[in-house]
PDB file of C-alpha atoms and ligand atoms in Angstrom:
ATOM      1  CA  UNK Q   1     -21.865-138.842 117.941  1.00  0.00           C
ATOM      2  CA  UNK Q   2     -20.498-142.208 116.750  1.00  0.00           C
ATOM      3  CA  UNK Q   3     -17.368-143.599 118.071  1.00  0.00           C
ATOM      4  CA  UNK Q   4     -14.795-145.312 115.491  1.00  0.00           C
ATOM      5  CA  UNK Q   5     -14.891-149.314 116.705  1.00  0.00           C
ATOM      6  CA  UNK Q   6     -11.136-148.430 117.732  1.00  0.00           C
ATOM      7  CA  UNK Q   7     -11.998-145.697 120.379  1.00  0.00           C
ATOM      8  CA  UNK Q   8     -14.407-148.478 121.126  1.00  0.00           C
ATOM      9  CA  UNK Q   9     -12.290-151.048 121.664  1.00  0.00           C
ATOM     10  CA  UNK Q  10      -9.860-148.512 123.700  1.00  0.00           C
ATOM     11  CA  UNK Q  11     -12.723-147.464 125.875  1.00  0.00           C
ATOM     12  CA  UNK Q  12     -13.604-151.006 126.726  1.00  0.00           C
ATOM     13  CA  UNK Q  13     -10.022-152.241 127.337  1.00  0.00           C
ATOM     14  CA  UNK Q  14      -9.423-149.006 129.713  1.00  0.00           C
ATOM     15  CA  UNK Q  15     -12.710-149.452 131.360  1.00  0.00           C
ATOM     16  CA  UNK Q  16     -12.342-153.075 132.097  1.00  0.00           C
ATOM     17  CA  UNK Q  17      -8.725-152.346 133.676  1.00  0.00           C
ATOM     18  CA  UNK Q  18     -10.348-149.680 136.049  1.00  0.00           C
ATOM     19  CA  UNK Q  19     -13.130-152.246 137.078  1.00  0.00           C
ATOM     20  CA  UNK Q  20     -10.696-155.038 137.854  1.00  0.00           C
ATOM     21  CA  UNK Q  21      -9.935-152.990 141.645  1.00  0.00           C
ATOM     22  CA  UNK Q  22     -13.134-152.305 141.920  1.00  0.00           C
ATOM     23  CA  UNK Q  23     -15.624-154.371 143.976  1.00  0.00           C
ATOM     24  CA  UNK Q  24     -19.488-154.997 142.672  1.00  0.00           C
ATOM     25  CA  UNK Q  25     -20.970-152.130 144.950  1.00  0.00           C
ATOM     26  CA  UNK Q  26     -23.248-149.687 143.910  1.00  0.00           C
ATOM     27  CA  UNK Q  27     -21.446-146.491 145.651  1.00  0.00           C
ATOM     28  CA  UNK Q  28     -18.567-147.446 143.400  1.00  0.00           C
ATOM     29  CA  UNK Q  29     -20.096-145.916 140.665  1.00  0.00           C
ATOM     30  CA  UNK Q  30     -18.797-142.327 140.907  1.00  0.00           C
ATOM     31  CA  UNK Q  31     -15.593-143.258 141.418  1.00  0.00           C
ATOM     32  CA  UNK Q  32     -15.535-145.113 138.389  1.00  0.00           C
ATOM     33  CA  UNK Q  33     -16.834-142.887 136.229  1.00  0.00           C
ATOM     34  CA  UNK Q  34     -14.732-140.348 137.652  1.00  0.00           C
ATOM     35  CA  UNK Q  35     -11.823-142.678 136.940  1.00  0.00           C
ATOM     36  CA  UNK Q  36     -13.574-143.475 133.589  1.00  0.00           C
ATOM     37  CA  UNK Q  37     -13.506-140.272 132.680  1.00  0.00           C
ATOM     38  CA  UNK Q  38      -9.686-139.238 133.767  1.00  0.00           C
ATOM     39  CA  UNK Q  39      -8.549-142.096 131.639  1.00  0.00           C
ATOM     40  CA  UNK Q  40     -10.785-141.704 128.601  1.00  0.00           C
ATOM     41  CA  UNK Q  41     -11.607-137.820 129.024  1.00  0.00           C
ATOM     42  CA  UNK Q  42     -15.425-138.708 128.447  1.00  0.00           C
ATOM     43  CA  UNK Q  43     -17.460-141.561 129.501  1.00  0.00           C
ATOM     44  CA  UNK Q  44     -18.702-143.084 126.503  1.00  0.00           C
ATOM     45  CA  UNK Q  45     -22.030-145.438 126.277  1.00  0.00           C
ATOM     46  CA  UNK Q  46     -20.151-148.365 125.942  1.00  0.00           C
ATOM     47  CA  UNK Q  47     -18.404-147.310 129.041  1.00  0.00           C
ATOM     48  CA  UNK Q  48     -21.263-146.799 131.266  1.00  0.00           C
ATOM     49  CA  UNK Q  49     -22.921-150.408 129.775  1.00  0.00           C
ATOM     50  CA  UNK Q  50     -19.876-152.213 131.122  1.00  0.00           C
ATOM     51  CA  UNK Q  51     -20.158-150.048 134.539  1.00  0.00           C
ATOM     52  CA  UNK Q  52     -23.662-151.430 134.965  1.00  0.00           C
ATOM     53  CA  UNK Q  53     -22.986-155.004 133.837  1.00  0.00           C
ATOM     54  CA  UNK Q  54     -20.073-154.756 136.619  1.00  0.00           C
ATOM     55  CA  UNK Q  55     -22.155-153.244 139.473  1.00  0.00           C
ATOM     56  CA  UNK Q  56     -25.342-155.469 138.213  1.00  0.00           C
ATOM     57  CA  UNK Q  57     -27.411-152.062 137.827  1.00  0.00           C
ATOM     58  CA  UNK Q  58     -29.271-151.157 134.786  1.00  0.00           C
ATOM     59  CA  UNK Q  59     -27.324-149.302 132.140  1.00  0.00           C
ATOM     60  CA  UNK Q  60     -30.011-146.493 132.668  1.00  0.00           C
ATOM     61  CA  UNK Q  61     -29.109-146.039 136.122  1.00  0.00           C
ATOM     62  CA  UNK Q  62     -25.328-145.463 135.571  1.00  0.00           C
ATOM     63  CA  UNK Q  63     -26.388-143.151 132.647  1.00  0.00           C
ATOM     64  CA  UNK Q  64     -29.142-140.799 134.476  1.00  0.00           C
ATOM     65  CA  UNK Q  65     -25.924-140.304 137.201  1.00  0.00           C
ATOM     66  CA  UNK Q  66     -23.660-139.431 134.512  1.00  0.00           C
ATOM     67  CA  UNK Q  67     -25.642-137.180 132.566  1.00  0.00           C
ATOM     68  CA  UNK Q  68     -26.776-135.499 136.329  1.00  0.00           C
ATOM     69  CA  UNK Q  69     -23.761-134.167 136.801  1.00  0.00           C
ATOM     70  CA  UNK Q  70     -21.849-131.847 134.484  1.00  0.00           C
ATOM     71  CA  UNK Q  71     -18.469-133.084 135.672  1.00  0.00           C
ATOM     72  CA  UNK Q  72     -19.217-135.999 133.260  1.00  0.00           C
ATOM     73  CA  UNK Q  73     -18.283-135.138 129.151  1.00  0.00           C
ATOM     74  CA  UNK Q  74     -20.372-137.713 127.708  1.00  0.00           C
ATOM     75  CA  UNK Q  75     -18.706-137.096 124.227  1.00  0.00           C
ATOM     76  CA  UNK Q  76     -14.905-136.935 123.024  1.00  0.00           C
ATOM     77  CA  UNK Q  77     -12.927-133.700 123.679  1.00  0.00           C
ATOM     78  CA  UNK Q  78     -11.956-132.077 119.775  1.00  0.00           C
ATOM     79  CA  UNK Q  79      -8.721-132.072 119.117  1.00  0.00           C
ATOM     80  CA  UNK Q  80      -8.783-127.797 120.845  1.00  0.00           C
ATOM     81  CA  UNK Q  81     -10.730-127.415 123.733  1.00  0.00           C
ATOM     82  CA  UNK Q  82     -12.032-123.937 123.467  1.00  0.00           C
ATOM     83  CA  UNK Q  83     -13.415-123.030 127.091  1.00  0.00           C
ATOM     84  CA  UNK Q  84     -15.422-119.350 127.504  1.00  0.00           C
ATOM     85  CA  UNK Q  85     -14.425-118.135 130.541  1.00  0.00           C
ATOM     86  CA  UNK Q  86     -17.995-116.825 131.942  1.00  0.00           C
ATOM     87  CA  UNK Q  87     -16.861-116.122 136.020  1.00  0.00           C
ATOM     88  CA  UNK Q  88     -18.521-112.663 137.018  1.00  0.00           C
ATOM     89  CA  UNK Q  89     -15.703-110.151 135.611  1.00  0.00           C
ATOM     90  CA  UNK Q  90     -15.457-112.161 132.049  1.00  0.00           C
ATOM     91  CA  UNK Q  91     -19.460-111.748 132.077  1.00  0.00           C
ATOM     92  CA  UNK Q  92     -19.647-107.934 132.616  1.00  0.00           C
ATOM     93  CA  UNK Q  93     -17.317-107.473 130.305  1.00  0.00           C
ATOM     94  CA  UNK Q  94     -19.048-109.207 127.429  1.00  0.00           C
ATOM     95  CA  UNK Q  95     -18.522-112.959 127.986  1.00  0.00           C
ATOM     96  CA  UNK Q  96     -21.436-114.036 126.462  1.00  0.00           C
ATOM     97  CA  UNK Q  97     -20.704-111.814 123.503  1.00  0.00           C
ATOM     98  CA  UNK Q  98     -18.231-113.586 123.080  1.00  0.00           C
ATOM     99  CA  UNK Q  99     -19.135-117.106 124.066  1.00  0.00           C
ATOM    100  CA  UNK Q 100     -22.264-116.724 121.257  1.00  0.00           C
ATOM    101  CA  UNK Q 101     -19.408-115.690 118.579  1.00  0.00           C
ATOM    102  CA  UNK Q 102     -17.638-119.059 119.165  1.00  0.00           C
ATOM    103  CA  UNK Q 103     -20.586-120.805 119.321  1.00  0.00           C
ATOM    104  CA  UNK Q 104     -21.606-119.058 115.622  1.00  0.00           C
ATOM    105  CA  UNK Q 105     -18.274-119.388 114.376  1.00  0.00           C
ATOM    106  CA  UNK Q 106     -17.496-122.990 115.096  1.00  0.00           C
ATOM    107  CA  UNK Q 107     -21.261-124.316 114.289  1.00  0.00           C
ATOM    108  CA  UNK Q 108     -21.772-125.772 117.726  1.00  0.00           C
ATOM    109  CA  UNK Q 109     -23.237-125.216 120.955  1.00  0.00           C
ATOM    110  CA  UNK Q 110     -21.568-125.144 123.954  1.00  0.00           C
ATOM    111  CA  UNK Q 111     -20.700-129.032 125.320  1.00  0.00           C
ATOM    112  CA  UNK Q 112     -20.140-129.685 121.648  1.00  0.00           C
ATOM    113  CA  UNK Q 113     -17.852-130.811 119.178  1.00  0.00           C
ATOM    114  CA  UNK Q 114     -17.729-129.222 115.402  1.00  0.00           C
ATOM    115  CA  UNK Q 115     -18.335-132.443 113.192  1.00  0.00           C
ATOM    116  CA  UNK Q 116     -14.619-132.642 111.877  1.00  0.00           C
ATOM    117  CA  UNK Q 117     -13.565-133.051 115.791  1.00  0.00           C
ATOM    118  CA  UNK Q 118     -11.539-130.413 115.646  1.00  0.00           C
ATOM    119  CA  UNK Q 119     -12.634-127.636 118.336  1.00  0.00           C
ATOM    120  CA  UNK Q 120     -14.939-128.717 121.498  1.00  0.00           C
ATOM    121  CA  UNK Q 121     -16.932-125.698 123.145  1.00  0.00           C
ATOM    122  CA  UNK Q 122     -17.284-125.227 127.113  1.00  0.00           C
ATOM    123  CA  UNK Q 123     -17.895-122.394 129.253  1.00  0.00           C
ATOM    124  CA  UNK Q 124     -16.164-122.408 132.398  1.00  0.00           C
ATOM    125  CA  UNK Q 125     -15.956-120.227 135.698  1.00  0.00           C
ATOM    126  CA  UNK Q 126     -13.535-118.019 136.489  1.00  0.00           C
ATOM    127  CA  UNK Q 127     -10.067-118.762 135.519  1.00  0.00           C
ATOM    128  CA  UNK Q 128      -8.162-116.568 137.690  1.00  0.00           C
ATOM    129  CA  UNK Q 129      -7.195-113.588 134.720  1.00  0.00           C
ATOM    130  CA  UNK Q 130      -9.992-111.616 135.577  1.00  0.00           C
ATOM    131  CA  UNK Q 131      -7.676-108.058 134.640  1.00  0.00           C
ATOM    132  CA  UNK Q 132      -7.884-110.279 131.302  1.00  0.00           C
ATOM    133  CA  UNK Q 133     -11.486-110.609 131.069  1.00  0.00           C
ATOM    134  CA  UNK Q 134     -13.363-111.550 128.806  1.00  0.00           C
ATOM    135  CA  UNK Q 135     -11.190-114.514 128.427  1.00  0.00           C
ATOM    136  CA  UNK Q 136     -11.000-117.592 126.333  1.00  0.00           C
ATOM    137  CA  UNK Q 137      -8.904-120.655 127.388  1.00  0.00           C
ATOM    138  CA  UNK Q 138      -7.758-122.746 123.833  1.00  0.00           C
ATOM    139  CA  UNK Q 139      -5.966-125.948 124.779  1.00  0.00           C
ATOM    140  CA  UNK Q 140      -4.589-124.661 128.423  1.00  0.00           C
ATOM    141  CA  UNK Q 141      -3.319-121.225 126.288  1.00  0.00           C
ATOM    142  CA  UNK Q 142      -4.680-118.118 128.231  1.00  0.00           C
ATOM    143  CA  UNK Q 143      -6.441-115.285 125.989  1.00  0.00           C
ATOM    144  CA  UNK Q 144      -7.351-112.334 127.442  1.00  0.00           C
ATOM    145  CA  UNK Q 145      -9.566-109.107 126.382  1.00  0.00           C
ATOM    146  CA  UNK Q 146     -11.144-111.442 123.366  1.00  0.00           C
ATOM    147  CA  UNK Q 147     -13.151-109.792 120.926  1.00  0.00           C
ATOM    148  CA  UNK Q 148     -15.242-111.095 117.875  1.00  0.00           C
ATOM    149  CA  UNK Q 149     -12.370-110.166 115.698  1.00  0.00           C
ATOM    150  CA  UNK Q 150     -10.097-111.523 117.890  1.00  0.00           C
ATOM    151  CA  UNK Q 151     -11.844-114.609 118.152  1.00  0.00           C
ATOM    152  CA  UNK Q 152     -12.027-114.934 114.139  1.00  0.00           C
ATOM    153  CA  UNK Q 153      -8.053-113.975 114.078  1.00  0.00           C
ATOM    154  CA  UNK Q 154      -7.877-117.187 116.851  1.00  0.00           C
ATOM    155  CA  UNK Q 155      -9.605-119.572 114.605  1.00  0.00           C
ATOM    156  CA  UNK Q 156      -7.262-117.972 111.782  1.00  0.00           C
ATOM    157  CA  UNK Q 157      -4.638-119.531 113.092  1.00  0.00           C
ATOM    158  CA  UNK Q 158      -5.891-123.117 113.585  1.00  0.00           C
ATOM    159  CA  UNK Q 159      -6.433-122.321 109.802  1.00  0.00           C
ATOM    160  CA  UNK Q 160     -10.211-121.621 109.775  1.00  0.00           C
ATOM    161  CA  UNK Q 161     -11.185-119.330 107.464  1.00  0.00           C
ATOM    162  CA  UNK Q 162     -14.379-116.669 108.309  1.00  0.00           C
ATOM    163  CA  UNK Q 163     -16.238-115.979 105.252  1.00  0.00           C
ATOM    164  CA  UNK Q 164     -16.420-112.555 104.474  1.00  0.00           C
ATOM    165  CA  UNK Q 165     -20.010-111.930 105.352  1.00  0.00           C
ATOM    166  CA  UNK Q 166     -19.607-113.487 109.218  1.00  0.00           C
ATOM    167  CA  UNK Q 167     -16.515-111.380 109.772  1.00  0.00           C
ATOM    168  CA  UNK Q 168     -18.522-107.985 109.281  1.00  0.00           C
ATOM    169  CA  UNK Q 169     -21.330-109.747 111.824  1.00  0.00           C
ATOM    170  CA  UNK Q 170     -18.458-110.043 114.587  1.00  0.00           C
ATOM    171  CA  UNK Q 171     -17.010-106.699 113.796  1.00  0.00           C
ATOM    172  CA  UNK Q 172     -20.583-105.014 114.278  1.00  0.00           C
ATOM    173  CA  UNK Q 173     -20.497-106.919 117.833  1.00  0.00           C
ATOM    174  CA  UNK Q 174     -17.389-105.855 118.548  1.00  0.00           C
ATOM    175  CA  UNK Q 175     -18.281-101.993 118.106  1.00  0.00           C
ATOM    176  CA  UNK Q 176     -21.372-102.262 120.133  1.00  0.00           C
TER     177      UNK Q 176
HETATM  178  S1  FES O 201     -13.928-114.129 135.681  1.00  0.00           S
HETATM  179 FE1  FES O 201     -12.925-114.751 133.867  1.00  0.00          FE
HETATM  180  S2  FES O 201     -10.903-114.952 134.519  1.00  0.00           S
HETATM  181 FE2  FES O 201     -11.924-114.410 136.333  1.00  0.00          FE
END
């Protein structure tokens, strides 16, 4: 994904100001990305290339630790986060029913972001509604016993529209 030269510039400025109380050691690094990342909300490249000039490490290093651990978003949120709620009792009762309709409905695999950068896709552990389950989390807003239809009614209202011949794919799901 490209970034616009102004989230650019903003993640340069915001990374430089997090550097500035940090000193040149190498075990600094996950704390700055972590910091990186609580300020941005992703660690962008350009990011992680000012980390390593900073720590004098190549800009490989500081990107094989950030793509090691899935704490790190290495792309911007959308403007929803949608987050699949897979914790045991979401998964036996369909989770990944319903995490696959999401992923069909909004183009995108999970960790992504639907080219207009309007809905981001994660799958998360429990989120303590399990009498809920399955659940879907949209932008902090809890959703409880989600269905295919339910999920196409959710995008309704963020004023996506399911064409006709999906909507009779998720209903089929939904009866199974
Ligand atoms: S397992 Fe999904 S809310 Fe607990």
């Amino acid at each position: 994904m490209h970034l616009t030269e102004g989230e650019k510039r903003v993640a340069l400025e915001q990374t430089g100001n997090i550097l500035e109380s940090y000193s040149r050691e190498r075990g600094n690094l996950i704390p700055i990305l972590q910091q990186v990342q609580e300020k941005l909300g992703y660690v962008p490249l350009v990011a992680m290339e000012e980390v390593a000039r900073h720590l004098g490490i190549p800009p490989v290093d500081v990107y094989s630790v950030a793509t090691f651990y899935n704490q790190f978003r290495l792309i911007p949120p959308g403007k929803h986060q949608i987050k699949v709620c897979m914790g045991t009792a979401c998964h036996m009762k369909g989770g990944n029913i319903i995490l696959d309709c999401w992923k069909r409905r909004l183009g995108i695999d999970v960790n992504e972001v639907t080219p207009d950068r309007e809905f981001s896709l994660e799958r998360v552990a429990c989120v303590g509604c399990c009498t809920m389950a399955p659940v879907t989390v949209i932008d902090e807003e809890v959703h409880g016993k989600v269905t295919p239809t339910r999920v196409d009614g959710l995008l309704f209202s963020f004023g996506v529209k399911i064409p006709k011949g999906q909507q009779k794919e998720g209903e089929a799901v939904e009866q199974q």
